[in-house]
XYZ file of C-alpha atoms in Angstrom:
610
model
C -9.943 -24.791 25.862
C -8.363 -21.604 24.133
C -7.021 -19.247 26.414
C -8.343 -15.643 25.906
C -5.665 -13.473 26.677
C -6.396 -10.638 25.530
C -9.445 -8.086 25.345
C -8.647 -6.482 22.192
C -6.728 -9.530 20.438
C -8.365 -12.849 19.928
C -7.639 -15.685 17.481
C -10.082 -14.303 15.229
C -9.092 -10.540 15.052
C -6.883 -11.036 12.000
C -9.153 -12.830 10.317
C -11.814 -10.560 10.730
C -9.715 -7.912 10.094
C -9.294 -9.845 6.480
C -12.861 -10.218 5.864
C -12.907 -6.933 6.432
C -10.567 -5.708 3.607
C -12.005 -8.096 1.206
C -16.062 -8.274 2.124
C -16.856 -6.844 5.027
C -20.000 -4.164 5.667
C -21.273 -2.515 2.528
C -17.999 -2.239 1.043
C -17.874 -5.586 -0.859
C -14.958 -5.906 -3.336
C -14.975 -8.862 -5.745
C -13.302 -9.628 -8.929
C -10.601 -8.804 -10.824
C -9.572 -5.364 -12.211
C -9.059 -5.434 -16.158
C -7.212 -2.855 -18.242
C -7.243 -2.550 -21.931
C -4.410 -0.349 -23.952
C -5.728 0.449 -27.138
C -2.672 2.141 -29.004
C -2.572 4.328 -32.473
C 0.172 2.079 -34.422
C -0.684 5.057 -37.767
C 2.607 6.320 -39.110
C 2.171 9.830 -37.347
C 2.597 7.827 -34.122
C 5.937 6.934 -35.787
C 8.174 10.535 -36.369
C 10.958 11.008 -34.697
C 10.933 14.104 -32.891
C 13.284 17.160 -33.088
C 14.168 17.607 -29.381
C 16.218 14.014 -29.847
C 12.766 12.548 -27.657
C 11.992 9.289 -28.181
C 8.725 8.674 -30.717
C 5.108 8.972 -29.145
C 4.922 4.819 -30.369
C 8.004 4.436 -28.308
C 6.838 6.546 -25.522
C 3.272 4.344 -25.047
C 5.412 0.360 -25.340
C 7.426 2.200 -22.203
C 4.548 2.909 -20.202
C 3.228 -0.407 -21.263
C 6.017 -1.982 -19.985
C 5.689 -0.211 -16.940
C 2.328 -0.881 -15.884
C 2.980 -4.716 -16.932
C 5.356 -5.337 -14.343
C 4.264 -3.151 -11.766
C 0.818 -5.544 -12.192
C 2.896 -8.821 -11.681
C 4.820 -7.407 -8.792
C 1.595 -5.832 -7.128
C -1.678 -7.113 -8.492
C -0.801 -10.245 -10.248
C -4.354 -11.662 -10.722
C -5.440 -8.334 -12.706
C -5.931 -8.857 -16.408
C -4.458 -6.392 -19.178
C -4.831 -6.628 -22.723
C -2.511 -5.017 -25.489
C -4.395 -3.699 -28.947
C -3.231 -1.893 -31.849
C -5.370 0.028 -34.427
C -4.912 1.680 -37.399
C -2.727 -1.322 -38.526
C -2.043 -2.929 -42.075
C -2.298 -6.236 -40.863
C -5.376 -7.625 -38.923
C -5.422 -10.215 -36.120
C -8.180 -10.124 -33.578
C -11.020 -13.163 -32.432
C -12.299 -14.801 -35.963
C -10.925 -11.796 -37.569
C -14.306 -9.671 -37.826
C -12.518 -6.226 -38.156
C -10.184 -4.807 -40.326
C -7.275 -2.729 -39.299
C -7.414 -4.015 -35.501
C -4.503 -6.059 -34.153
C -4.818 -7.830 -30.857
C -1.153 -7.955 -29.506
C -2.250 -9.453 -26.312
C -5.554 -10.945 -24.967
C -7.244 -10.077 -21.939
C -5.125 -12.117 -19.576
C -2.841 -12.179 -16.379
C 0.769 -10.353 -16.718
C 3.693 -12.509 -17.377
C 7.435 -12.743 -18.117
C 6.350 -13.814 -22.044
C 4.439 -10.400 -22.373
C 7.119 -8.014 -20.749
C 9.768 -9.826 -23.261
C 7.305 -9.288 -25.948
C 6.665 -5.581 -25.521
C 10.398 -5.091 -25.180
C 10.372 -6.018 -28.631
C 8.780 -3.429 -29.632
C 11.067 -0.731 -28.091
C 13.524 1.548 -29.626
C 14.348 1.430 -33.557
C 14.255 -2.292 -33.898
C 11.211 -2.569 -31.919
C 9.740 0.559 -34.920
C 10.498 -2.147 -37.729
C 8.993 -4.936 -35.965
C 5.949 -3.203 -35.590
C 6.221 -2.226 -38.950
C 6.773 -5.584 -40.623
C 4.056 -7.587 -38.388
C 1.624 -5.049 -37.898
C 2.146 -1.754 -40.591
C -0.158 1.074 -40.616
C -2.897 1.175 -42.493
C -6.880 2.572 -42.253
C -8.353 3.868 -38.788
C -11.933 2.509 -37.613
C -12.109 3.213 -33.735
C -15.151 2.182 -34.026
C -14.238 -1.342 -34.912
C -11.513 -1.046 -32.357
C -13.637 -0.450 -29.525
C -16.109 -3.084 -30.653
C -13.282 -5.601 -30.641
C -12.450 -4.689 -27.104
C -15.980 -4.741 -25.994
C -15.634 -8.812 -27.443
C -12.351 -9.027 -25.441
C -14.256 -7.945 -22.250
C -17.917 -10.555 -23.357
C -15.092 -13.360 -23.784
C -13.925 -13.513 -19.933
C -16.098 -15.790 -17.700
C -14.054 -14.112 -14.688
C -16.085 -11.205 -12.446
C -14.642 -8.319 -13.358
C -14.810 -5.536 -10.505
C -13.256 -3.047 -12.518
C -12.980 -2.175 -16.432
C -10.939 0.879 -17.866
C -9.860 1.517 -21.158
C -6.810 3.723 -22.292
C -6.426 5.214 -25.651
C -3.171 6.088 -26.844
C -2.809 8.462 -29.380
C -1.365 11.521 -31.070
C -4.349 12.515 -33.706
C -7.021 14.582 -32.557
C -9.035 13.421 -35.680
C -8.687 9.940 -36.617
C -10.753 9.861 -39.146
C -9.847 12.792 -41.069
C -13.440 14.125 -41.242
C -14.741 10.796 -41.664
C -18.258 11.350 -39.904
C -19.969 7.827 -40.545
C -16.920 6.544 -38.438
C -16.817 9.275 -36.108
C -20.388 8.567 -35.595
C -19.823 4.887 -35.488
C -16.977 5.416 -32.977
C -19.162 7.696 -30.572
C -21.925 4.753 -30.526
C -19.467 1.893 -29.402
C -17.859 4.095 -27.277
C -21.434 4.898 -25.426
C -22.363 1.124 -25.002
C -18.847 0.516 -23.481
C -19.298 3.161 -20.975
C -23.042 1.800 -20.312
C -21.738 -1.833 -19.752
C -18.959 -0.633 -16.799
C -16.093 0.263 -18.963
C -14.238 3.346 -18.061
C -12.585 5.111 -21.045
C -9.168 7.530 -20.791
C -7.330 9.162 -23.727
C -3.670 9.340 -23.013
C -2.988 11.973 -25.800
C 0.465 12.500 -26.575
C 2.171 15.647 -28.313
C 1.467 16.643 -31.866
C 2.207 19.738 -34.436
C 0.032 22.168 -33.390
C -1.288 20.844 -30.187
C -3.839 18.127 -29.766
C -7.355 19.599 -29.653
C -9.486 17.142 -26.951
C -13.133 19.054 -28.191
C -12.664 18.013 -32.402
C -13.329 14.197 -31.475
C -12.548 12.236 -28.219
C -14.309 14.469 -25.860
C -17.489 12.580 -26.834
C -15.516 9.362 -26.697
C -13.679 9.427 -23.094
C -15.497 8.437 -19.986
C -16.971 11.851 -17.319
C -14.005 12.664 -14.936
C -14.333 10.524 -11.823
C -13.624 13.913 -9.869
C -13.738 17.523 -11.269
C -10.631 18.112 -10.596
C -9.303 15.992 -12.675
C -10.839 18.133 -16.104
C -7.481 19.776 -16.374
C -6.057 16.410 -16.532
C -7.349 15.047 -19.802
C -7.150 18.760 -21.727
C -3.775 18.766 -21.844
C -1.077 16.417 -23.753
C 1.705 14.602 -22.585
C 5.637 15.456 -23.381
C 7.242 13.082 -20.995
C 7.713 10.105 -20.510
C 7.379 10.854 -16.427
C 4.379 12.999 -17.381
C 2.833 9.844 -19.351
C 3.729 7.440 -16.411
C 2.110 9.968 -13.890
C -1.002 9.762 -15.526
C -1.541 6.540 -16.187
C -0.503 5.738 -13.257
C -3.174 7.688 -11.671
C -5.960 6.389 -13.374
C -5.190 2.278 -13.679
C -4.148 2.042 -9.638
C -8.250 1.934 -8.689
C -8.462 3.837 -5.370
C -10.210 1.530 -2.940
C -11.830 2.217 0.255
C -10.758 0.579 3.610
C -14.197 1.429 4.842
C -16.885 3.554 3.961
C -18.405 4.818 7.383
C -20.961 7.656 8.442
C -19.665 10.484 10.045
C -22.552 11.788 12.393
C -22.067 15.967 12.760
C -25.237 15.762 14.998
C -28.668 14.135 15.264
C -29.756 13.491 12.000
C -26.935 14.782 10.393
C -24.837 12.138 8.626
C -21.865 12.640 6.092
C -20.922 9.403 4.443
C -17.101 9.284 3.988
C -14.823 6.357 2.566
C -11.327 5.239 4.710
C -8.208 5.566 2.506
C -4.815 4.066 3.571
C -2.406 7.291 1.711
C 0.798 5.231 2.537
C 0.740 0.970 3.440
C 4.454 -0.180 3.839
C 5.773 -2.182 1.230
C 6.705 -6.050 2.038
C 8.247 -8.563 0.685
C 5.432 -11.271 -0.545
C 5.693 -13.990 1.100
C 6.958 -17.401 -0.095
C 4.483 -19.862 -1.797
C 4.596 -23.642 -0.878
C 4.923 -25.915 -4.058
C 4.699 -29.684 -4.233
C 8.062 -31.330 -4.758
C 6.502 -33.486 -7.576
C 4.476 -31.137 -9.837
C 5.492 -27.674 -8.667
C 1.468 -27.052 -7.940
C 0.811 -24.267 -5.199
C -0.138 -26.521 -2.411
C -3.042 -25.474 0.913
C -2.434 -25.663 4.393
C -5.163 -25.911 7.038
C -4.931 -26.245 10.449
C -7.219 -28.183 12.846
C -7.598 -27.970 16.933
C -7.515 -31.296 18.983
C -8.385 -32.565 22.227
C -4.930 -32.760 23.889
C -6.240 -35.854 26.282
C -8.010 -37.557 23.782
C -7.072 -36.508 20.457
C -10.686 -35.809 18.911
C -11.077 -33.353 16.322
C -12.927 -29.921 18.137
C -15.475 -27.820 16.348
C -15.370 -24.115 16.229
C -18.929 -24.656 18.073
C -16.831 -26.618 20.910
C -13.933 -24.330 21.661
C -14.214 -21.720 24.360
C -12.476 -19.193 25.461
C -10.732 -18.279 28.921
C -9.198 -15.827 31.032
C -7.340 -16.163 35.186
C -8.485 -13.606 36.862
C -8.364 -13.329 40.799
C -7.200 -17.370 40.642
C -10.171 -17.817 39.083
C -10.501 -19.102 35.029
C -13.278 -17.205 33.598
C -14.963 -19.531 30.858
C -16.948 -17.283 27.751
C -18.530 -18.562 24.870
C -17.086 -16.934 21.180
C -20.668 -15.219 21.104
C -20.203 -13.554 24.448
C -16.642 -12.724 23.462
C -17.731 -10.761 20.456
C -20.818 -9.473 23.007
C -18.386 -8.121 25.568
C -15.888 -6.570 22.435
C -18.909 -4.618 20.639
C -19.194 -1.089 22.080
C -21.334 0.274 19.002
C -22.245 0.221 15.148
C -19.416 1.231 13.353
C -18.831 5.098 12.798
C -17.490 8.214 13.214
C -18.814 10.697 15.645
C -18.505 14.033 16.053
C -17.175 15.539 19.685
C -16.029 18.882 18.982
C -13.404 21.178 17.375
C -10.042 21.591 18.991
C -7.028 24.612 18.027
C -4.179 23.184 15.698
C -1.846 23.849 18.405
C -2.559 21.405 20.804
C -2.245 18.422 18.304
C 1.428 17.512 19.016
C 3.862 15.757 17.155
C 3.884 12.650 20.056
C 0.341 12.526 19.243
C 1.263 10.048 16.556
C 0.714 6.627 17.985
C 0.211 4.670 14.329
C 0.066 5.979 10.431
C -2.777 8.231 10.034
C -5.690 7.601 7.402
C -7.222 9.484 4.723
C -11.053 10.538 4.899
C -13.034 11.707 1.697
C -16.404 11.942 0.981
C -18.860 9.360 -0.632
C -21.513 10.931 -2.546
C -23.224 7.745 -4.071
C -23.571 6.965 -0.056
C -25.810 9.889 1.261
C -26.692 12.742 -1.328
C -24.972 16.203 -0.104
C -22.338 14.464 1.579
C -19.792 16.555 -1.023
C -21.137 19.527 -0.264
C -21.241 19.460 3.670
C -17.635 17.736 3.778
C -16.420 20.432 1.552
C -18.030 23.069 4.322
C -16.902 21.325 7.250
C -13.170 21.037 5.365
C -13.229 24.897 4.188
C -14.375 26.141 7.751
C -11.913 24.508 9.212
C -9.103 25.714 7.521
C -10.030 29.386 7.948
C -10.429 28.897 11.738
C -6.895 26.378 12.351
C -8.946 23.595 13.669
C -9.289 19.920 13.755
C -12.280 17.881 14.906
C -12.261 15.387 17.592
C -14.167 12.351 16.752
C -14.566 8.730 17.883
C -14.045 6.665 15.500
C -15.151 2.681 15.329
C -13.610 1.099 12.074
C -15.285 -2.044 11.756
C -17.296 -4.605 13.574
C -16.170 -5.346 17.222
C -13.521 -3.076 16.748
C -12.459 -0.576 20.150
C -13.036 2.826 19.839
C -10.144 5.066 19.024
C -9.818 9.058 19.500
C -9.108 10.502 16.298
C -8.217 14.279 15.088
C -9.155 14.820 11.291
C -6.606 17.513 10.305
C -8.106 19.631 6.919
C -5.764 19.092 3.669
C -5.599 21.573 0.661
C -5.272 20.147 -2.717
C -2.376 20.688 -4.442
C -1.295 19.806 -8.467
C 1.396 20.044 -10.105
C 2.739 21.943 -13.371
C 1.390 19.417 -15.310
C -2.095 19.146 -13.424
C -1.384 15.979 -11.720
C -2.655 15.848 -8.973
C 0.110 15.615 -6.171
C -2.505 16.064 -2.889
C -6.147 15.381 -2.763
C -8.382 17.487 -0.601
C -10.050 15.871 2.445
C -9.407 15.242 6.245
C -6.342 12.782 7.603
C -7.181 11.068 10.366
C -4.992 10.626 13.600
C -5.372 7.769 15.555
C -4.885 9.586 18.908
C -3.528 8.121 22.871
C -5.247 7.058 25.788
C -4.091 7.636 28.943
C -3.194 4.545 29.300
C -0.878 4.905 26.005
C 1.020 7.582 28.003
C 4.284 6.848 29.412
C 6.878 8.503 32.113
C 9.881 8.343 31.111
C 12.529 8.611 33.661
C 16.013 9.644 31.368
C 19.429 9.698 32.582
C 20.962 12.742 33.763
C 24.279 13.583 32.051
C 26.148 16.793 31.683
C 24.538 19.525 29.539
C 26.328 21.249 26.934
C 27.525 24.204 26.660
C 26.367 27.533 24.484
C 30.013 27.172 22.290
C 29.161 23.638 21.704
C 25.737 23.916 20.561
C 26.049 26.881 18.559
C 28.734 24.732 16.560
C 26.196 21.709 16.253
C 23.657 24.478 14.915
C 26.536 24.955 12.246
C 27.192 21.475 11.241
C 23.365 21.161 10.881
C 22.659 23.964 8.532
C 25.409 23.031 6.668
C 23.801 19.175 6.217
C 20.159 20.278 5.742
C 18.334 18.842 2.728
C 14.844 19.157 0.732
C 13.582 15.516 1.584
C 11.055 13.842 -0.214
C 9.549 10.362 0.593
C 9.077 9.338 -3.341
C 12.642 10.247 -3.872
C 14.184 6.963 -1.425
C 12.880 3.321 -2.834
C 13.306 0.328 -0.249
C 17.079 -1.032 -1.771
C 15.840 -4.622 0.165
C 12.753 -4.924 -1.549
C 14.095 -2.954 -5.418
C 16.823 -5.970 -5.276
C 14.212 -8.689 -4.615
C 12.479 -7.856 -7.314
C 15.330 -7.076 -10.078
C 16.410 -10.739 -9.430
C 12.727 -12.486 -10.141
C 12.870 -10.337 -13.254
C 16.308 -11.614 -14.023
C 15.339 -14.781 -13.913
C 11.926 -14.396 -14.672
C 13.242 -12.773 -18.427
C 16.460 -14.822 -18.791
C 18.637 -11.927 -18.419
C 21.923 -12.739 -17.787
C 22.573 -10.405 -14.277
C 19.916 -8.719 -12.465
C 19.968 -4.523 -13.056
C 22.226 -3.010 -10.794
C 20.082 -1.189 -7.841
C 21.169 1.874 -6.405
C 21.244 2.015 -2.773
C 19.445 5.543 -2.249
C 19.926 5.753 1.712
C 23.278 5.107 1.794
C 24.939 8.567 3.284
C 26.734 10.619 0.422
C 30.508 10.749 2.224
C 32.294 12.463 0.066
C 29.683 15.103 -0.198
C 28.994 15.539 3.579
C 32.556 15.712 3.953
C 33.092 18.840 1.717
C 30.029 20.761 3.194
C 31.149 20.560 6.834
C 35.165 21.314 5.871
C 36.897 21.563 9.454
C 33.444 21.707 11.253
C 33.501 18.427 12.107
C 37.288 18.665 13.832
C 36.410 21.695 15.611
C 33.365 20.287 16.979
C 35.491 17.079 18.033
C 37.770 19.512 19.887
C 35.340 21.234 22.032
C 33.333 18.085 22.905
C 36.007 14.906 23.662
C 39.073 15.258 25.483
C 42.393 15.556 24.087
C 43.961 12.629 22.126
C 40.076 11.203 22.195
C 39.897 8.437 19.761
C 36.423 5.986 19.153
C 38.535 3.229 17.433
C 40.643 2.858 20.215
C 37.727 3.090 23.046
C 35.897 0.088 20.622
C 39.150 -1.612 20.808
C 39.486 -0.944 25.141
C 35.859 -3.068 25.253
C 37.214 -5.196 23.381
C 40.057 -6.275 25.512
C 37.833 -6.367 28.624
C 35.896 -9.195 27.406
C 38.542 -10.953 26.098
C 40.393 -11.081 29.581
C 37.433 -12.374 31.274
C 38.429 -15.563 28.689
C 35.398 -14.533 26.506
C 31.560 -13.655 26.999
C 30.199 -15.913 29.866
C 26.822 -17.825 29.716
C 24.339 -16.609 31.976
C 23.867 -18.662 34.777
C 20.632 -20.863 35.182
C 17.753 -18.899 37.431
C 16.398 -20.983 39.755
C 13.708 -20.350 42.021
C 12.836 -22.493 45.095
C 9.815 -24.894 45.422
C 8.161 -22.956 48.872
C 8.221 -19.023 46.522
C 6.797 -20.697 43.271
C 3.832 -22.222 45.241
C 3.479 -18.957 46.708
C 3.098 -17.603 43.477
C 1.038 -20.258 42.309
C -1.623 -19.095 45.441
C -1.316 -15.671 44.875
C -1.882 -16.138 41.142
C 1.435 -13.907 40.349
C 3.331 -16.651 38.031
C 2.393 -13.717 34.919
C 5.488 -11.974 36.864
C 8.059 -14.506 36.310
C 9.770 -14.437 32.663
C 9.543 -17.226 30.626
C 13.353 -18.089 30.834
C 12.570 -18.624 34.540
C 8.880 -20.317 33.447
C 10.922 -22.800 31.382
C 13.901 -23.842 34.190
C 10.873 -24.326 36.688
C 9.074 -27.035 34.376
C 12.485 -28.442 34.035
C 12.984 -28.349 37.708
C 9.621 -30.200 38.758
C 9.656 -31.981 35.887
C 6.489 -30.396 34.395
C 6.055 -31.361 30.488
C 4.086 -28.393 28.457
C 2.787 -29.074 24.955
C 3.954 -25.619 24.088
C 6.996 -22.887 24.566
C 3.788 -19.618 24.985
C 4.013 -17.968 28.852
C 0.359 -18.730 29.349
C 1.088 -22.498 28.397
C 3.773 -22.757 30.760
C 1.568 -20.903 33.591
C -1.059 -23.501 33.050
C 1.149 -26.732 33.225
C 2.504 -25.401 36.515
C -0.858 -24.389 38.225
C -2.059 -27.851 37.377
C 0.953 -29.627 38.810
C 1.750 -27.591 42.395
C -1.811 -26.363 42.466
C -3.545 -29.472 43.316
């Protein structure tokens, strides 16, 4: 029997909290997301440029490159497919179009591919391209059919298909309109079979002019705001990486959940998570022989008689007044469920009295779901507006998911904000703090020491103007996890030493140094006594332990056989540490099947309990 030892935790919380990522509610995900880059390989793509840039061909294998290993480090199961058009040389599925050369199938990211676009990089990588590929006629047309066969020829479900266009002509086709016509067409059934279509234009004489052609050809904006986005060309090759980068990561809900402003009146919104901390992924198991990813399952047994158990024939338990309580799973999940999932509406609170301690895990992002409930744009755009001209938040209780508690949250308004180039740096909508119970609340109880004096903290005030700093999240990478990965893609690519990785939070020395000057002395001065030294106080320790011939191993607790009963009566072993838990098995000879506190309290109530 399973001991339930907690209300809010069970066996079965993280699992459900999977489920719940991948298919829970009415927010099923399934499938694989594909992405096509469709790239102008025409001579114009070609010219050098005056500024010393690299060439807009050059530009586009970069940002290739770029999305191909961020896909194997993130989303390695995503396909992406590599085509050229416009080329002298055709190579595509039985060849049925001229002009078109597929570089890569539809397929999953690999070493092979990255080494493959690095090819085509730089000068040498301009002469590859030239000899195996050339530049020849454009068809889009017959580009985008062949990419609508790349997309028929998968058997996989796909949950997501976009399509990026790279190019620096605003008229392919010269005039051409039986192509431009032809184009427009294939470009329609794409969009109607799922496919979303983006033109990553790049800089040109004259400007690129969106309205002469490939306005008809991209997909709607998924937002309005992003129209400024595809009007204006890219320069950069940060611009370029930006924006690509904004439209192949597909934004995914954590929930989609109804946010109830009153009877009757319902706002769909979908759960974002703005910022998810970046791990390590975890090792994978291989068989010795034949290097095959090998599954693990796990199975619960009778400990007396060694049958396998049933999910149907495990309960669950909890002590309470020395009493076990005995619950079936379904009354578990009975007792758990306060209501349907949701959000709903309290009240409105001032800005002020949300305080920084508030904080008690990372906040979430709300936005609204118009495909959800009709209007729900418009009223959450009200509600967002209304409160920013009055400094509010609103209070609401929030239930995530099934059998989940309910939390207190405050959804704080957030402006949008862009940046020169349009990108969008801030999206508008509501974050979501998770906020305290009382229960959450602690006393703290700190130790008194002396305070300091005006001279010393005006001097501190000194040293910390002098150190202040812009700081900006994006601008500090995890060194841990940036070294990880530069040594799979050493090995992975058969480089000869992994990319050197620069540690970003290590503290500048030297520069610290010359912006405090003597402040650092003078502050030394009027804090620590005279001759005051922190090697030599380091060192003092030191010496103490080694006197005492070394650090000494902590004696054995022990705790006599009349006081553990007691406790055993009184049900109070949960106030005993395990160290103690352990030495009293030892002591009456108790064997447990496990090293967990509640195992150890139940071996010991069913030896000096009976």
């Amino acid at each position: 029997m399973a001991e339930w030892t907690s209300y809010y935790r069970n066996d079965d919380e993280d699992e459900e909290q999977d489920e719940g990522e991948q298919s829970g509610g009415d927010y099923k995900i399934t499938g694989r997301d594909s992405l096509v880059f469709l790239v102008d390989a025409s001579k114009e793509m070609f010219i050098k440029r005056d500024d010393g840039q690299p060439t807009n061909f050059d530009l586009t294998m970069q940002v290739v490159r770029s999305v191909y290993t961020s896909k194997i480090i993130s989303s390695y199961r995503d396909l992406v497919a590599l085509v050229f058009y416009g080329t002298e040389q055709s190579k595509n599925p039985r060849n049925s179009f001229k002009h078109v050369y597929v570089y890569h199938d539809l397929d999953e990211p690999g070493a092979k591919r990255v080494q493959d676009v690095d090819a085509l990089r730089g000068e040498k990588g301009a002469h590859l391209a030239a000899e195996t590929m050339g530049s020849g006629e454009t068809s889009l047309g017959d580009a985008l059919w062949c990419c609508a066969n790349l997309y028929s020829d998968i058997k996989l479900r796909l949950s997501h298909k976009r399509l990026m266009i790279f190019t620096c002509r605003d008229e392919p086709h010269c005039g051409d309109s039986t192509k431009d016509r032809q184009a427009r067409t294939k470009a329609s059934d794409l969009k109607e079979t799922g496919v979303v279509i983006d033109l990553m234009h790049l800089m040109k004489p004259g400007g690129f002019d969106v309205s002469l052609f490939f306005c008809d050809i991209v997909s709607p904006p998924e937002d309005e705001n992003e129209l400024g986005l595809q009007l204006e060309p890219c320069e950069k090759l940060e611009d370029l990486k930006k924006r690509v980068r904004a439209k192949e990561q597909k934004k995914r809900a954590m929930a989609r959940l109804n946010l109830s402003l009153g009877e009757g009146i319902n706002v769909a919104v979908g759960i974002y998570a703005t910022a998810v901390t970046a791990r390590r992924p975890g090792a994978i198991r291989l068989n010795r022989e034949t290097n095959e990813p090998v599954r693990s399952k796990s199975r619960t047994f009778h400990t007396q008689t060694g049958s396998l158990l049933l999910p149907s024939e495990i309960k669950k338990s909890q002590v309470y007044g020395k009493k076990k309580i005995v619950m079936e799973r379904d009354e578990v999940d009975a007792i758990k469920k306060f209501d349907d999932p949701g959000l709903f509406l309290i009240g409105f609170k001032p800005m002020e009295l949300l305080k920084l301690h508030h904080h008690i895990r990372p906040a979430v992002f709300l936005y609204p779901e118009e495909d959800e409930v009709k209007g729900s744009s418009c009223l959450f755009s009200a509600l967002l507006t209304k409160c920013f001209e009055k400094d509010v938040f609103a209070l609401c209780r929030c239930i995530a998911r099934r059998n989940y508690p309910p939390r207190f949250v405050a959804l704080v308004p957030q402006k949008e904000e862009v940046d020169e180039g349009k990108v969008q740096i801030t999206p508008p909508g509501f974050n979501a703090i998770f906020l305290p119970y009382a229960d959450d609340m602690r006393t703290l109880d700190p130790p008194q020491h002396p305070s300091a004096t005006q001279t010393q903290i005006d001097k501190m005030k000194e040293i910390v103007s002098k150190l202040r700093f812009k700081y900006q999240s994006d601008a500090f990478e995890n060194p841990v996890i940036q070294q990880h990965y530069r040594n799979l893609e050493a090995l992975a690519l058969d480089m000869m030493a992994p990319e050197d990785t620069e540690d970003l939070i290590m503290p500048k020395v030297e520069q610290i140094d010359r912006r405090l000057g003597p402040l650092v002395e003078e502050f030394k001065d009027l804090v620590y006594p005279a001759n005051y030294s922190a090697e030599n106080k380091t060192a003092a320790k030191r010496k103490t332990a080694e006197a005492g011939g070394g650090s000494e191993k902590k004696p054995k607790v022990e705790i006599p056989e009349d006081e553990l009963r007691a406790h055993v009566q009184n049900g109070t072993l949960g106030k005993l540490t395990v160290p103690v838990l352990k030495e009293a098995c030892k002591q009456f000879g108790v064997r447990t099947t496990g090293t967990k506190k509640q195992e150890l309290i139940d071996a010991l109530i069913a030896r000096l309990g009976s």
